[in-house]
Short mmCIF file of C-alpha atoms in Angstrom, two decimals:
data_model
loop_
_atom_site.label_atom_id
_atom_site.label_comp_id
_atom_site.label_asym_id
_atom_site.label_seq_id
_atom_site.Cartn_x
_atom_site.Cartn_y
_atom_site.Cartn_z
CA UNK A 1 -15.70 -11.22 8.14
CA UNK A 2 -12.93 -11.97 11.31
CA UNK A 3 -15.80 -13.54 12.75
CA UNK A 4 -16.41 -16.32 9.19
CA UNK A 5 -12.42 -16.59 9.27
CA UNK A 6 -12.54 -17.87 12.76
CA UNK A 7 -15.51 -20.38 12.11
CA UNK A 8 -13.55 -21.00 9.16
CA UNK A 9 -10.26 -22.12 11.14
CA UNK A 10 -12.45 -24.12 13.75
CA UNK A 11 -13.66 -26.11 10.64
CA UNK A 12 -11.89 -28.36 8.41
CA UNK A 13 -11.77 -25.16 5.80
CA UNK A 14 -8.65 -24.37 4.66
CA UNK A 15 -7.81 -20.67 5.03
CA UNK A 16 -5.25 -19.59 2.26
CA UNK A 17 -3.96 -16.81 0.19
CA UNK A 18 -6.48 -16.76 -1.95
CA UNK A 19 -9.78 -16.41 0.72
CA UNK A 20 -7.71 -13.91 2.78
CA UNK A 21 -6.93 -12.10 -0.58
CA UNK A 22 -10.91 -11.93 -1.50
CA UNK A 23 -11.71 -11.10 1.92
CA UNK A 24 -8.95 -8.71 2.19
CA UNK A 25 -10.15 -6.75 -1.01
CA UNK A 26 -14.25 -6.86 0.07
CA UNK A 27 -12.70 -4.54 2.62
CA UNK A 28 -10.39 -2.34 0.32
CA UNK A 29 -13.31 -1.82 -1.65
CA UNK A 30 -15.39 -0.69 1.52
CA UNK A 31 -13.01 1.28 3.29
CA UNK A 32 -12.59 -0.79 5.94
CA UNK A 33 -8.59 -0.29 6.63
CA UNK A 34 -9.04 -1.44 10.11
CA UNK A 35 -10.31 -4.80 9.31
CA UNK A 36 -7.63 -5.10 6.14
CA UNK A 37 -5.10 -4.62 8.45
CA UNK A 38 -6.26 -7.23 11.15
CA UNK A 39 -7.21 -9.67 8.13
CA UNK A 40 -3.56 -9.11 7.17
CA UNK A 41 -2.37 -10.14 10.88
CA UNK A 42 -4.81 -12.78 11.23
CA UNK A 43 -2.94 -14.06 8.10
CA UNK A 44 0.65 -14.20 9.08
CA UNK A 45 -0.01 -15.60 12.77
CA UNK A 46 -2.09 -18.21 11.01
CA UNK A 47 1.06 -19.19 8.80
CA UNK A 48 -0.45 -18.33 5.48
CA UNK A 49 1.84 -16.56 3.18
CA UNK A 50 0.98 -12.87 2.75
CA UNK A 51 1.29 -11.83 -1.35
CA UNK A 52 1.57 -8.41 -2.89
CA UNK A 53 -1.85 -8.48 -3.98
CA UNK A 54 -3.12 -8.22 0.29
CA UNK A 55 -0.49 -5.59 1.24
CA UNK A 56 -1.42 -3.63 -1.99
CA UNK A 57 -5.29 -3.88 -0.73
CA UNK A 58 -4.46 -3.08 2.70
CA UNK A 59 -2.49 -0.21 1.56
CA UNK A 60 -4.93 0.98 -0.14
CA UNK A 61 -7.53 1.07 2.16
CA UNK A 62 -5.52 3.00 4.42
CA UNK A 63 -5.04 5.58 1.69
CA UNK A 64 -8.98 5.62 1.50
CA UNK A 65 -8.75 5.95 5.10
CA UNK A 66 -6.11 8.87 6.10
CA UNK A 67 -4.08 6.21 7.33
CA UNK A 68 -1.37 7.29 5.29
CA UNK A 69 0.89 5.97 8.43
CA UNK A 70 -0.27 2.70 8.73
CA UNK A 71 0.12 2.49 4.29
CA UNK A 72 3.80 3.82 4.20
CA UNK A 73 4.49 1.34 7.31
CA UNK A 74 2.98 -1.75 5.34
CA UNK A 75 5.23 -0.69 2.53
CA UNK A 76 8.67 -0.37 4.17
CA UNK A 77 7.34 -4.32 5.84
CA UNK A 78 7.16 -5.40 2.22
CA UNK A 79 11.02 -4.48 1.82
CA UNK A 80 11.65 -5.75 4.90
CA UNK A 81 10.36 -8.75 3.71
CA UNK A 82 12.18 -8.56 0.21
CA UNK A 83 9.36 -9.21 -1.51
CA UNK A 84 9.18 -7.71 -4.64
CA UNK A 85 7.43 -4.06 -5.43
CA UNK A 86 5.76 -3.87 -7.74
CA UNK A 87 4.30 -0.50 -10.05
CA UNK A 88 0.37 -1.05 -8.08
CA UNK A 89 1.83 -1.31 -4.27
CA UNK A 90 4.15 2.09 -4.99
CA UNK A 91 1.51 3.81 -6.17
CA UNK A 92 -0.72 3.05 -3.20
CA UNK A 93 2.10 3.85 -1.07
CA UNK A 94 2.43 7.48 -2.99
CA UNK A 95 -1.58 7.90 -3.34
CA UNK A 96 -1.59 7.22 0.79
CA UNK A 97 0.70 9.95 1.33
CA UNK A 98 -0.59 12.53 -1.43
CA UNK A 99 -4.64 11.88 0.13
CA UNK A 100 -3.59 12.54 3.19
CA UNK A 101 -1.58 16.03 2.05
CA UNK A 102 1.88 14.46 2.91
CA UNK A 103 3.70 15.55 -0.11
CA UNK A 104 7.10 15.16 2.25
CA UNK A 105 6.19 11.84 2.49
CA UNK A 106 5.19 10.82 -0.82
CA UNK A 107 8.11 12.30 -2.57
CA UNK A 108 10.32 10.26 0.04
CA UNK A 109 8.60 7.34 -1.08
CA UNK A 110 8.87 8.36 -4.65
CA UNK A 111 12.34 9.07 -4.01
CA UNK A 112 12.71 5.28 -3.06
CA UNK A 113 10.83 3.78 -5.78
CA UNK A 114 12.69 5.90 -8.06
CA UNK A 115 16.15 4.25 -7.63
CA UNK A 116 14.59 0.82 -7.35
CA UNK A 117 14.03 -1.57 -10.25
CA UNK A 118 10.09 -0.85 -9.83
CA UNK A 119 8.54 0.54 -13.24
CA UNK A 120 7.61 4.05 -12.65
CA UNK A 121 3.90 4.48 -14.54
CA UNK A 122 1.80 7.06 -14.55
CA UNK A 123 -0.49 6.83 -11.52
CA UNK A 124 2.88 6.67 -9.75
CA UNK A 125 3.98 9.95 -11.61
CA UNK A 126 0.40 11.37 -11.16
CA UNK A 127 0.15 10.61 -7.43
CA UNK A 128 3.51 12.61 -6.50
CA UNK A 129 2.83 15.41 -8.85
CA UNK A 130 -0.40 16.12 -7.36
CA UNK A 131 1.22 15.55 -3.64
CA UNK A 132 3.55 18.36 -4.74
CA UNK A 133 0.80 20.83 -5.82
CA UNK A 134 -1.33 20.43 -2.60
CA UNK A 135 1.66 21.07 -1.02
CA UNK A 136 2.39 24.15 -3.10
CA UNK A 137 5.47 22.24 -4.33
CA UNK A 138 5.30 23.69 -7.96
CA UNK A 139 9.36 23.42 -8.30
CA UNK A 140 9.12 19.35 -7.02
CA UNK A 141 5.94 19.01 -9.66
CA UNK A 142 8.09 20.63 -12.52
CA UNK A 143 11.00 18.10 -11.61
CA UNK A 144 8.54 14.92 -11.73
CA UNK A 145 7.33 15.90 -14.64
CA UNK A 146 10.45 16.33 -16.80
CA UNK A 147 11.55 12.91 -15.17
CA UNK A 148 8.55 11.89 -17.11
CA UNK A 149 9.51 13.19 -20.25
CA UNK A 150 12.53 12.13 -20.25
#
């Protein structure tokens, strides 16, 4: 794919948003988090503007990958970058951590979401409960959930 993005900027084909997105997401779906991540740079040093929809691909594919690092990384760049969060991109950020049997990390991260303006749905909720019970986290779980029922 790097190597039909580079053909593609030697041509008169116009690389935007949209073909990094697709290309971007091919890889999600694969597992590929190494080449989602170098799509992703490939698309800011080429001056095309980087949308939630390719960080929330990217982080995915890290969470399919163990690179629950490189995921909560990618999402503290998206508030550096004030763009908006959004309910999909925390919940990859979360899923990342809980995959990878960070529960410290996703209940930071849930921590974070939690006072921000982000709607809090129930992958989110699901994702950091189950962090907390493969972490053996029962009292965290219990917590989460009766933030849910509230």
């Amino acid at each position: 794919i790097l190597q039909l993005f580079s053909a593609m900027a030697k041509s008169d084909m116009q690389l935007d948003t949209i073909t990094f997105g697709a290309a971007i997401s091919a890889c999600e779906k694969t597992a590929k988090w190494e080449k989602t991540i170098q799509l992703l740079s490939k698309m800011m040093q080429v001056a095309v503007e980087s949308d939630l929809v390719a960080f929330s691909a990217v982080i995915s594919a890290c969470g399919k990958g163990g690179e629950w690092e490189k995921a909560v990384e990618l999402f503290y760049e998206i508030i550096y970058r004030h763009m908006e969060l959004d309910p999909i991109i925390a919940s990859s950020a979360v899923s990342a951590c809980e995959k990878s049997g960070k529960w410290e990390g996703a209940l930071h991260l849930f921590s974070l979401i939690a006072q921000s303006e982000v709607e809090m749905g129930t992958i989110l909720f699901s994702a950091a409960i189950s962090a907390c019970e493969k972490g053996g986290r029962w009292a965290a779980a219990l917590h989460i959930l009766f933030i849910v029922m509230a």
